[in-house]
Amino acid sequence: MERLYRKYALHQLLRSRRYPISLGEIKRELGVSEATVRRLVGTLRAIGAPIENDKDGRGYYYEQGGNFELPGVWLTHKELLGIITAHELLGNAEPSLIGDALTPIWNKIEALLEQQQLGSGELTKRVRIVRSHGRGLGNSFNKVIQALVERKRLYFTYRGRGKRDEDAKLVSPQRIAHYRDNWFLDAYCHDAKQMRTYSVDRIRSAEVRNVSAHEVDSDTLDNTYKPSYGIFSGTPRAIAVIAFDDHAQEWALDEKWHSDQTTGVLADGRHYLSVPYSHDAELLQDIMKYGPGAEVIAPPELRKKIAAKLEAASQIYATPSNTAPDKAFGDIRK
């Protein structure tokens, strides 16, 4: 099995270089003896590899521009392990995305794993992906992907959270994002004439229209979505500064809240995080999960919102609950 990898490694080495590679360099790269290098060169030549010796004795090279490919499918240990990991991540995160369509491909990968003695299934048994707040794909995910890839417009009905009625939408899909175990569609809304973000699980009755999508250039998309906090688009209107106590900072400061976040130390010794944002709904949730371990220092309006939410929560628990527990849960006082 090691011989197969050496053969593949030599092939990759010759393909990656524009100039002849000396015998000494090949020995160092592959970690083999001179005799082994010459044997590998002979083996590759025997299956049609166009390996030539430089006339000045500078080494080996591929003629014909190095376009030769080894027959069959060749993958290194690293490449195969990468494929296994990606398969496990995707299969555990969204099982319905794997489905029957990818089964034949995965069967071929498993055959390669067995050939290269990686077919014991250890990695698939040892990798555990836990979804925490995923809402699923909804019933229109395939239509969204179809419109996105074919660059067509998408018509659907949509009811945003907090709204009572569904609205009809005609959009040009631009990107799809997997964020915190959920899928979101960034699309140009033809009614609003600007970018909007839609939760894919709430898209209903989707139809792919045979009309070319309105294209939004990549720079505009990046400028629309990258600067603001979370999934909410728009130019940042403020920068939140959150201070954490000793316990909370051990968790909060290790998290990636935003690509442009900064950290520092306040005069009282507490560590802080600053995050640009345009809408505060998601930011409020993230701050409140740290309870008394987090304090909003700025801006004042965000601090007031946090205080109001905490006060409202405090009022709920100020007195014992008079609501009897559901019988299905038994007596929770026991």
CSV table of N, CA and C in Angstrom, one decimal, residues 54-209:
chain,number,residue,atom,x,y,z
A,54,ASP,N,16.2,15.3,-18.0
A,54,ASP,CA,16.8,16.5,-18.6
A,54,ASP,C,18.1,16.2,-19.2
A,55,LYS,N,18.4,16.7,-20.4
A,55,LYS,CA,19.6,16.4,-21.1
A,55,LYS,C,20.8,16.9,-20.4
A,56,ASP,N,20.7,17.9,-19.6
A,56,ASP,CA,21.8,18.5,-18.8
A,56,ASP,C,21.9,17.8,-17.5
A,57,GLY,N,21.1,16.8,-17.3
A,57,GLY,CA,21.3,16.0,-16.0
A,57,GLY,C,20.7,16.7,-14.8
A,58,ARG,N,19.8,17.6,-15.0
A,58,ARG,CA,19.2,18.3,-13.9
A,58,ARG,C,18.0,17.6,-13.2
A,59,GLY,N,17.6,16.5,-13.8
A,59,GLY,CA,16.5,15.8,-13.2
A,59,GLY,C,15.4,15.3,-14.1
A,60,TYR,N,14.3,14.9,-13.4
A,60,TYR,CA,13.2,14.3,-14.2
A,60,TYR,C,12.1,15.4,-14.4
A,61,TYR,N,11.3,15.2,-15.4
A,61,TYR,CA,10.2,16.1,-15.7
A,61,TYR,C,9.2,15.4,-16.6
A,62,TYR,N,7.9,16.0,-16.6
A,62,TYR,CA,6.9,15.5,-17.5
A,62,TYR,C,6.9,16.2,-18.8
A,63,GLU,N,6.9,15.6,-19.9
A,63,GLU,CA,6.8,16.2,-21.2
A,63,GLU,C,5.3,16.5,-21.4
A,64,GLN,N,5.0,17.1,-22.5
A,64,GLN,CA,3.7,17.4,-23.0
A,64,GLN,C,2.9,18.2,-22.0
A,65,GLY,N,3.6,19.1,-21.3
A,65,GLY,CA,3.0,20.1,-20.4
A,65,GLY,C,2.5,19.4,-19.1
A,66,GLY,N,2.9,18.2,-18.8
A,66,GLY,CA,2.4,17.6,-17.5
A,66,GLY,C,1.0,17.3,-17.4
A,67,ASN,N,0.3,17.0,-18.6
A,67,ASN,CA,-1.1,16.7,-18.6
A,67,ASN,C,-1.5,15.3,-18.3
A,68,PHE,N,-0.5,14.4,-18.1
A,68,PHE,CA,-0.8,13.0,-17.9
A,68,PHE,C,-1.5,12.8,-16.6
A,69,GLU,N,-2.5,11.9,-16.6
A,69,GLU,CA,-3.2,11.5,-15.4
A,69,GLU,C,-3.1,10.0,-15.2
A,70,LEU,N,-2.9,9.6,-13.9
A,70,LEU,CA,-2.8,8.2,-13.6
A,70,LEU,C,-4.2,7.6,-13.9
A,71,PRO,N,-4.2,6.4,-14.4
A,71,PRO,CA,-5.5,5.7,-14.7
A,71,PRO,C,-6.2,5.4,-13.4
A,72,GLY,N,-7.5,5.5,-13.4
A,72,GLY,CA,-8.3,5.2,-12.2
A,72,GLY,C,-8.4,6.5,-11.3
A,73,VAL,N,-8.9,6.3,-10.1
A,73,VAL,CA,-9.0,7.4,-9.1
A,73,VAL,C,-8.0,7.2,-8.1
A,74,TRP,N,-7.2,8.3,-7.9
A,74,TRP,CA,-6.1,8.3,-6.9
A,74,TRP,C,-6.4,9.4,-5.9
A,75,LEU,N,-6.3,9.0,-4.6
A,75,LEU,CA,-6.5,9.9,-3.5
A,75,LEU,C,-5.5,9.6,-2.4
A,76,THR,N,-5.0,10.6,-1.8
A,76,THR,CA,-4.1,10.4,-0.7
A,76,THR,C,-4.9,10.1,0.6
A,77,HIS,N,-4.2,9.7,1.7
A,77,HIS,CA,-4.8,9.5,2.9
A,77,HIS,C,-5.5,10.8,3.4
A,78,LYS,N,-4.8,11.9,3.2
A,78,LYS,CA,-5.4,13.2,3.7
A,78,LYS,C,-6.6,13.5,2.9
A,79,GLU,N,-6.6,13.3,1.6
A,79,GLU,CA,-7.8,13.6,0.8
A,79,GLU,C,-9.0,12.8,1.1
A,80,LEU,N,-8.7,11.5,1.3
A,80,LEU,CA,-9.8,10.5,1.7
A,80,LEU,C,-10.4,10.9,3.1
A,81,LEU,N,-9.5,11.2,4.0
A,81,LEU,CA,-10.0,11.6,5.4
A,81,LEU,C,-10.8,12.9,5.3
A,82,GLY,N,-10.4,13.8,4.4
A,82,GLY,CA,-11.2,15.0,4.2
A,82,GLY,C,-12.6,14.7,3.7
A,83,ILE,N,-12.6,13.8,2.7
A,83,ILE,CA,-13.9,13.4,2.2
A,83,ILE,C,-14.8,12.7,3.2
A,84,ILE,N,-14.2,11.8,4.0
A,84,ILE,CA,-15.0,11.2,5.1
A,84,ILE,C,-15.6,12.2,6.1
A,85,THR,N,-14.7,13.1,6.5
A,85,THR,CA,-15.1,14.2,7.4
A,85,THR,C,-16.2,15.0,6.9
A,86,ALA,N,-16.1,15.5,5.6
A,86,ALA,CA,-17.1,16.3,5.0
A,86,ALA,C,-18.4,15.5,4.9
A,87,HIS,N,-18.3,14.2,4.5
A,87,HIS,CA,-19.5,13.4,4.4
A,87,HIS,C,-20.2,13.3,5.8
A,88,GLU,N,-19.4,13.1,6.8
A,88,GLU,CA,-20.0,13.0,8.2
A,88,GLU,C,-20.7,14.3,8.6
A,89,LEU,N,-20.0,15.4,8.4
A,89,LEU,CA,-20.5,16.7,8.7
A,89,LEU,C,-21.8,16.9,8.0
A,90,LEU,N,-21.9,16.7,6.7
A,90,LEU,CA,-23.1,17.0,6.0
A,90,LEU,C,-24.2,16.0,6.3
A,91,GLY,N,-23.8,14.7,6.5
A,91,GLY,CA,-24.8,13.7,6.8
A,91,GLY,C,-25.5,13.9,8.1
A,92,ASN,N,-24.7,14.3,9.1
A,92,ASN,CA,-25.2,14.5,10.4
A,92,ASN,C,-25.9,15.9,10.6
A,93,ALA,N,-25.4,16.9,9.9
A,93,ALA,CA,-26.0,18.2,9.9
A,93,ALA,C,-27.3,18.3,9.2
A,94,GLU,N,-27.4,17.7,8.0
A,94,GLU,CA,-28.6,17.7,7.1
A,94,GLU,C,-28.7,16.3,6.4
A,95,PRO,N,-29.2,15.3,7.1
A,95,PRO,CA,-29.2,14.0,6.5
A,95,PRO,C,-30.0,14.0,5.1
A,96,SER,N,-31.0,14.8,5.0
A,96,SER,CA,-31.7,14.7,3.7
A,96,SER,C,-30.9,15.3,2.5
A,97,LEU,N,-29.8,16.0,2.8
A,97,LEU,CA,-29.0,16.4,1.7
A,97,LEU,C,-28.2,15.3,1.1
A,98,ILE,N,-27.9,14.3,1.8
A,98,ILE,CA,-27.1,13.2,1.3
A,98,ILE,C,-28.0,12.3,0.4
A,99,GLY,N,-29.0,11.7,1.0
A,99,GLY,CA,-30.0,11.0,0.2
A,99,GLY,C,-29.5,10.0,-0.8
A,100,ASP,N,-30.4,9.6,-1.7
A,100,ASP,CA,-30.1,8.6,-2.7
A,100,ASP,C,-29.2,9.2,-3.8
A,101,ALA,N,-29.3,10.5,-4.0
A,101,ALA,CA,-28.5,11.1,-5.1
A,101,ALA,C,-27.0,10.9,-4.9
A,102,LEU,N,-26.5,11.0,-3.7
A,102,LEU,CA,-25.1,10.8,-3.4
A,102,LEU,C,-24.7,9.4,-3.0
A,103,THR,N,-25.6,8.5,-2.9
A,103,THR,CA,-25.3,7.2,-2.5
A,103,THR,C,-24.3,6.5,-3.4
A,104,PRO,N,-24.5,6.5,-4.8
A,104,PRO,CA,-23.5,5.9,-5.7
A,104,PRO,C,-22.1,6.5,-5.5
A,105,ILE,N,-22.0,7.8,-5.4
A,105,ILE,CA,-20.7,8.4,-5.2
A,105,ILE,C,-20.0,7.9,-3.9
A,106,TRP,N,-20.8,7.9,-2.9
A,106,TRP,CA,-20.2,7.4,-1.6
A,106,TRP,C,-19.8,6.0,-1.6
A,107,ASN,N,-20.6,5.1,-2.4
A,107,ASN,CA,-20.2,3.7,-2.5
A,107,ASN,C,-18.8,3.6,-3.2
A,108,LYS,N,-18.5,4.5,-4.1
A,108,LYS,CA,-17.2,4.5,-4.8
A,108,LYS,C,-16.1,4.9,-3.8
A,109,ILE,N,-16.4,5.9,-3.0
A,109,ILE,CA,-15.5,6.4,-2.0
A,109,ILE,C,-15.2,5.2,-1.0
A,110,GLU,N,-16.2,4.5,-0.6
A,110,GLU,CA,-16.0,3.4,0.3
A,110,GLU,C,-15.1,2.3,-0.2
A,111,ALA,N,-15.3,2.1,-1.6
A,111,ALA,CA,-14.4,1.1,-2.2
A,111,ALA,C,-12.9,1.5,-2.2
A,112,LEU,N,-12.7,2.9,-2.4
A,112,LEU,CA,-11.4,3.4,-2.3
A,112,LEU,C,-10.8,3.2,-0.9
A,113,LEU,N,-11.7,3.5,0.1
A,113,LEU,CA,-11.2,3.4,1.5
A,113,LEU,C,-10.8,2.0,1.8
A,114,GLU,N,-11.5,1.0,1.3
A,114,GLU,CA,-11.2,-0.4,1.6
A,114,GLU,C,-9.9,-0.7,0.9
A,115,GLN,N,-9.7,-0.2,-0.3
A,115,GLN,CA,-8.4,-0.5,-1.1
A,115,GLN,C,-7.2,0.1,-0.3
A,116,GLN,N,-7.4,1.2,0.3
A,116,GLN,CA,-6.3,1.9,1.0
A,116,GLN,C,-6.3,1.7,2.5
A,117,GLN,N,-7.0,0.6,2.9
A,117,GLN,CA,-7.1,0.2,4.3
A,117,GLN,C,-7.6,1.3,5.3
A,118,LEU,N,-8.5,2.0,4.8
A,118,LEU,CA,-9.2,3.0,5.6
A,118,LEU,C,-10.7,2.7,5.8
A,119,GLY,N,-11.0,1.5,5.4
A,119,GLY,CA,-12.4,1.1,5.4
A,119,GLY,C,-13.0,0.5,6.7
A,120,SER,N,-12.3,0.7,7.8
A,120,SER,CA,-12.8,0.1,9.0
A,120,SER,C,-14.0,0.8,9.6
A,121,GLY,N,-14.2,2.0,9.1
A,121,GLY,CA,-15.3,2.8,9.6
A,121,GLY,C,-15.1,3.4,11.0
A,122,GLU,N,-13.9,3.5,11.4
A,122,GLU,CA,-13.6,4.1,12.7
A,122,GLU,C,-13.9,5.5,12.8
A,123,LEU,N,-13.6,6.3,11.7
A,123,LEU,CA,-13.9,7.8,11.8
A,123,LEU,C,-15.4,8.0,11.9
A,124,THR,N,-16.2,7.3,11.1
A,124,THR,CA,-17.6,7.5,11.1
A,124,THR,C,-18.2,7.1,12.4
A,125,LYS,N,-17.6,6.2,13.2
A,125,LYS,CA,-18.1,5.8,14.5
A,125,LYS,C,-17.6,6.8,15.5
A,126,ARG,N,-16.5,7.5,15.3
A,126,ARG,CA,-16.0,8.4,16.3
A,126,ARG,C,-16.4,9.9,16.2
A,127,VAL,N,-16.9,10.2,15.0
A,127,VAL,CA,-17.3,11.6,14.8
A,127,VAL,C,-18.8,11.8,15.2
A,128,ARG,N,-19.1,12.8,16.1
A,128,ARG,CA,-20.4,13.0,16.5
A,128,ARG,C,-20.8,14.5,16.3
A,129,ILE,N,-21.8,14.7,15.5
A,129,ILE,CA,-22.2,16.1,15.2
A,129,ILE,C,-23.6,16.3,15.8
A,130,VAL,N,-23.7,17.3,16.7
A,130,VAL,CA,-24.9,17.5,17.5
A,130,VAL,C,-25.5,18.8,17.0
A,131,ARG,N,-26.7,18.8,16.5
A,131,ARG,CA,-27.4,20.0,16.1
A,131,ARG,C,-28.2,20.5,17.3
A,132,SER,N,-28.1,21.8,17.5
A,132,SER,CA,-28.7,22.3,18.7
A,132,SER,C,-30.0,23.1,18.4
A,133,HIS,N,-30.0,23.9,17.4
A,133,HIS,CA,-31.2,24.8,17.2
A,133,HIS,C,-31.7,24.7,15.7
A,134,GLY,N,-31.3,23.7,15.0
A,134,GLY,CA,-31.7,23.6,13.6
A,134,GLY,C,-33.2,23.4,13.4
A,135,ARG,N,-33.7,24.1,12.4
A,135,ARG,CA,-35.2,24.1,12.1
A,135,ARG,C,-35.5,23.2,10.9
A,136,GLY,N,-34.5,22.6,10.4
A,136,GLY,CA,-34.7,21.7,9.2
A,136,GLY,C,-34.7,22.5,7.9
A,137,LEU,N,-34.9,21.8,6.8
A,137,LEU,CA,-34.8,22.4,5.5
A,137,LEU,C,-36.1,23.0,5.0
A,138,GLY,N,-37.2,22.6,5.5
A,138,GLY,CA,-38.5,23.1,5.0
A,138,GLY,C,-38.8,22.3,3.7
A,139,ASN,N,-39.8,22.6,3.0
A,139,ASN,CA,-40.3,21.9,1.8
A,139,ASN,C,-39.9,22.5,0.5
A,140,SER,N,-39.1,23.6,0.6
A,140,SER,CA,-38.7,24.3,-0.7
A,140,SER,C,-37.2,24.4,-0.9
A,141,PHE,N,-36.5,23.6,-0.1
A,141,PHE,CA,-35.0,23.7,-0.2
A,141,PHE,C,-34.5,23.4,-1.6
A,142,ASN,N,-35.0,22.3,-2.2
A,142,ASN,CA,-34.5,21.9,-3.6
A,142,ASN,C,-34.8,23.0,-4.6
A,143,LYS,N,-36.0,23.6,-4.5
A,143,LYS,CA,-36.4,24.7,-5.5
A,143,LYS,C,-35.4,25.9,-5.3
A,144,VAL,N,-35.1,26.2,-4.0
A,144,VAL,CA,-34.2,27.3,-3.8
A,144,VAL,C,-32.8,27.0,-4.4
A,145,ILE,N,-32.3,25.8,-4.2
A,145,ILE,CA,-31.0,25.5,-4.8
A,145,ILE,C,-31.1,25.5,-6.3
A,146,GLN,N,-32.2,25.0,-6.9
A,146,GLN,CA,-32.3,25.0,-8.4
A,146,GLN,C,-32.3,26.4,-8.9
A,147,ALA,N,-33.1,27.3,-8.3
A,147,ALA,CA,-33.1,28.6,-8.8
A,147,ALA,C,-31.7,29.3,-8.6
A,148,LEU,N,-31.0,29.0,-7.6
A,148,LEU,CA,-29.7,29.6,-7.3
A,148,LEU,C,-28.7,29.1,-8.3
A,149,VAL,N,-28.7,27.8,-8.6
A,149,VAL,CA,-27.7,27.3,-9.5
A,149,VAL,C,-28.0,27.7,-11.0
A,150,GLU,N,-29.3,27.6,-11.3
A,150,GLU,CA,-29.7,27.9,-12.7
A,150,GLU,C,-29.7,29.4,-13.0
A,151,ARG,N,-29.6,30.2,-12.0
A,151,ARG,CA,-29.7,31.6,-12.1
A,151,ARG,C,-31.0,32.1,-12.6
A,152,LYS,N,-32.1,31.6,-12.0
A,152,LYS,CA,-33.4,31.9,-12.3
A,152,LYS,C,-34.1,32.6,-11.2
A,153,ARG,N,-35.2,33.3,-11.5
A,153,ARG,CA,-36.0,34.0,-10.4
A,153,ARG,C,-36.8,32.9,-9.7
A,154,LEU,N,-37.1,33.2,-8.4
A,154,LEU,CA,-37.9,32.3,-7.6
A,154,LEU,C,-39.1,33.1,-7.0
A,155,TYR,N,-40.3,32.4,-7.2
A,155,TYR,CA,-41.5,32.9,-6.6
A,155,TYR,C,-42.0,32.0,-5.5
A,156,PHE,N,-42.4,32.6,-4.4
A,156,PHE,CA,-42.8,31.8,-3.2
A,156,PHE,C,-43.7,32.7,-2.3
A,157,THR,N,-44.3,32.0,-1.4
A,157,THR,CA,-45.0,32.7,-0.3
A,157,THR,C,-44.2,32.6,1.0
A,158,TYR,N,-44.3,33.6,1.8
A,158,TYR,CA,-43.4,33.7,3.0
A,158,TYR,C,-44.1,34.4,4.1
A,159,ARG,N,-44.0,33.8,5.3
A,159,ARG,CA,-44.5,34.4,6.5
A,159,ARG,C,-43.3,34.6,7.5
A,160,GLY,N,-42.9,35.8,7.7
A,160,GLY,CA,-41.8,36.1,8.6
A,160,GLY,C,-42.3,35.9,10.0
A,161,ARG,N,-41.3,35.6,10.9
A,161,ARG,CA,-41.7,35.4,12.3
A,161,ARG,C,-42.2,36.7,12.9
A,162,GLY,N,-43.3,36.6,13.6
A,162,GLY,CA,-43.9,37.8,14.2
A,162,GLY,C,-45.0,38.3,13.3
A,163,LYS,N,-45.2,37.7,12.1
A,163,LYS,CA,-46.3,38.2,11.2
A,163,LYS,C,-47.4,37.2,11.1
A,164,ARG,N,-48.6,37.7,10.9
A,164,ARG,CA,-49.8,36.8,10.8
A,164,ARG,C,-50.1,36.3,9.5
A,165,ASP,N,-49.7,37.0,8.4
A,165,ASP,CA,-50.1,36.7,7.1
A,165,ASP,C,-48.9,36.4,6.2
A,166,GLU,N,-49.1,35.5,5.2
A,166,GLU,CA,-48.0,35.2,4.2
A,166,GLU,C,-48.0,36.3,3.1
A,167,ASP,N,-46.8,36.6,2.7
A,167,ASP,CA,-46.7,37.5,1.5
A,167,ASP,C,-46.1,36.8,0.4
A,168,ALA,N,-46.5,37.2,-0.8
A,168,ALA,CA,-45.9,36.6,-2.1
A,168,ALA,C,-44.6,37.3,-2.4
A,169,LYS,N,-43.6,36.6,-2.7
A,169,LYS,CA,-42.3,37.2,-3.0
A,169,LYS,C,-41.8,36.7,-4.4
A,170,LEU,N,-41.2,37.6,-5.1
A,170,LEU,CA,-40.5,37.3,-6.3
A,170,LEU,C,-39.1,37.8,-6.1
A,171,VAL,N,-38.1,36.9,-6.1
A,171,VAL,CA,-36.7,37.2,-5.8
A,171,VAL,C,-35.8,36.7,-6.8
A,172,SER,N,-34.6,37.2,-6.8
A,172,SER,CA,-33.4,36.6,-7.6
A,172,SER,C,-32.4,36.1,-6.5
A,173,PRO,N,-32.4,34.8,-6.3
A,173,PRO,CA,-31.4,34.3,-5.4
A,173,PRO,C,-30.0,34.6,-5.7
A,174,GLN,N,-29.2,35.0,-4.7
A,174,GLN,CA,-27.8,35.3,-4.8
A,174,GLN,C,-26.9,34.4,-4.1
A,175,ARG,N,-27.2,34.1,-2.9
A,175,ARG,CA,-26.4,33.2,-2.1
A,175,ARG,C,-27.3,32.4,-1.1
A,176,ILE,N,-26.8,31.3,-0.6
A,176,ILE,CA,-27.4,30.6,0.5
A,176,ILE,C,-26.4,30.4,1.6
A,177,ALA,N,-26.8,30.6,2.8
A,177,ALA,CA,-25.9,30.5,3.9
A,177,ALA,C,-26.4,29.6,5.0
A,178,HIS,N,-25.4,28.8,5.5
A,178,HIS,CA,-25.8,27.9,6.6
A,178,HIS,C,-25.2,28.6,7.9
A,179,TYR,N,-26.1,29.0,8.7
A,179,TYR,CA,-25.7,29.8,9.9
A,179,TYR,C,-26.4,29.3,11.1
A,180,ARG,N,-25.6,28.9,12.1
A,180,ARG,CA,-26.1,28.4,13.4
A,180,ARG,C,-27.1,27.3,13.1
A,181,ASP,N,-26.8,26.3,12.3
A,181,ASP,CA,-27.6,25.1,12.1
A,181,ASP,C,-28.8,25.4,11.3
A,182,ASN,N,-28.9,26.5,10.6
A,182,ASN,CA,-30.1,26.9,9.8
A,182,ASN,C,-29.7,27.5,8.5
A,183,TRP,N,-30.6,27.4,7.5
A,183,TRP,CA,-30.3,27.9,6.2
A,183,TRP,C,-31.0,29.2,5.9
A,184,PHE,N,-30.3,30.1,5.2
A,184,PHE,CA,-30.8,31.4,4.9
A,184,PHE,C,-30.5,31.7,3.5
A,185,LEU,N,-31.5,32.3,2.8
A,185,LEU,CA,-31.3,32.7,1.4
A,185,LEU,C,-31.2,34.2,1.3
A,186,ASP,N,-30.0,34.7,0.8
A,186,ASP,CA,-29.8,36.1,0.5
A,186,ASP,C,-30.3,36.3,-1.0
A,187,ALA,N,-31.3,37.2,-1.2
A,187,ALA,CA,-31.8,37.3,-2.5
A,187,ALA,C,-32.2,38.8,-2.7
A,188,TYR,N,-32.2,39.2,-4.0
A,188,TYR,CA,-32.7,40.5,-4.4
A,188,TYR,C,-34.2,40.4,-4.6
A,189,CYS,N,-34.9,41.2,-3.7
A,189,CYS,CA,-36.4,41.3,-3.8
A,189,CYS,C,-36.8,42.3,-4.9
A,190,HIS,N,-37.6,41.8,-5.8
A,190,HIS,CA,-38.0,42.7,-6.9
A,190,HIS,C,-39.0,43.7,-6.5
A,191,ASP,N,-39.8,43.4,-5.5
A,191,ASP,CA,-40.8,44.4,-5.0
A,191,ASP,C,-40.1,45.5,-4.2
A,192,ALA,N,-39.2,45.1,-3.3
A,192,ALA,CA,-38.5,46.1,-2.5
A,192,ALA,C,-37.3,46.7,-3.2
A,193,LYS,N,-36.9,46.1,-4.3
A,193,LYS,CA,-35.7,46.5,-5.1
A,193,LYS,C,-34.5,46.7,-4.2
A,194,GLN,N,-34.3,45.7,-3.4
A,194,GLN,CA,-33.1,45.7,-2.6
A,194,GLN,C,-32.9,44.3,-2.0
A,195,MET,N,-31.7,44.0,-1.4
A,195,MET,CA,-31.4,42.7,-0.9
A,195,MET,C,-32.2,42.4,0.4
A,196,ARG,N,-32.6,41.1,0.5
A,196,ARG,CA,-33.4,40.7,1.7
A,196,ARG,C,-32.8,39.3,2.0
A,197,THR,N,-33.0,38.9,3.3
A,197,THR,CA,-32.6,37.6,3.8
A,197,THR,C,-33.9,36.8,4.2
A,198,TYR,N,-34.0,35.6,3.7
A,198,TYR,CA,-35.2,34.8,4.1
A,198,TYR,C,-34.7,33.5,4.7
A,199,SER,N,-35.4,33.1,5.8
A,199,SER,CA,-35.2,31.8,6.4
A,199,SER,C,-35.8,30.7,5.5
A,200,VAL,N,-34.9,29.8,5.0
A,200,VAL,CA,-35.4,28.8,4.0
A,200,VAL,C,-36.5,27.9,4.5
A,201,ASP,N,-36.5,27.6,5.8
A,201,ASP,CA,-37.5,26.7,6.3
A,201,ASP,C,-38.9,27.3,6.3
A,202,ARG,N,-39.0,28.7,6.1
A,202,ARG,CA,-40.3,29.4,6.0
A,202,ARG,C,-40.7,29.7,4.6
A,203,ILE,N,-40.0,29.3,3.6
A,203,ILE,CA,-40.4,29.5,2.2
A,203,ILE,C,-41.4,28.4,1.8
A,204,ARG,N,-42.5,28.8,1.3
A,204,ARG,CA,-43.6,27.9,0.9
A,204,ARG,C,-43.9,28.0,-0.5
A,205,SER,N,-44.4,26.9,-1.1
A,205,SER,CA,-45.0,26.9,-2.5
A,205,SER,C,-44.0,27.6,-3.5
A,206,ALA,N,-42.8,27.2,-3.4
A,206,ALA,CA,-41.7,27.8,-4.3
A,206,ALA,C,-41.9,27.4,-5.7
A,207,GLU,N,-41.7,28.3,-6.7
A,207,GLU,CA,-41.7,28.0,-8.1
A,207,GLU,C,-40.5,28.7,-8.7
A,208,VAL,N,-39.8,27.9,-9.5
A,208,VAL,CA,-38.7,28.5,-10.3
A,208,VAL,C,-39.2,29.1,-11.6
A,209,ARG,N,-39.1,30.4,-11.8
A,209,ARG,CA,-39.6,31.0,-13.0
A,209,ARG,C,-38.5,31.0,-14.1
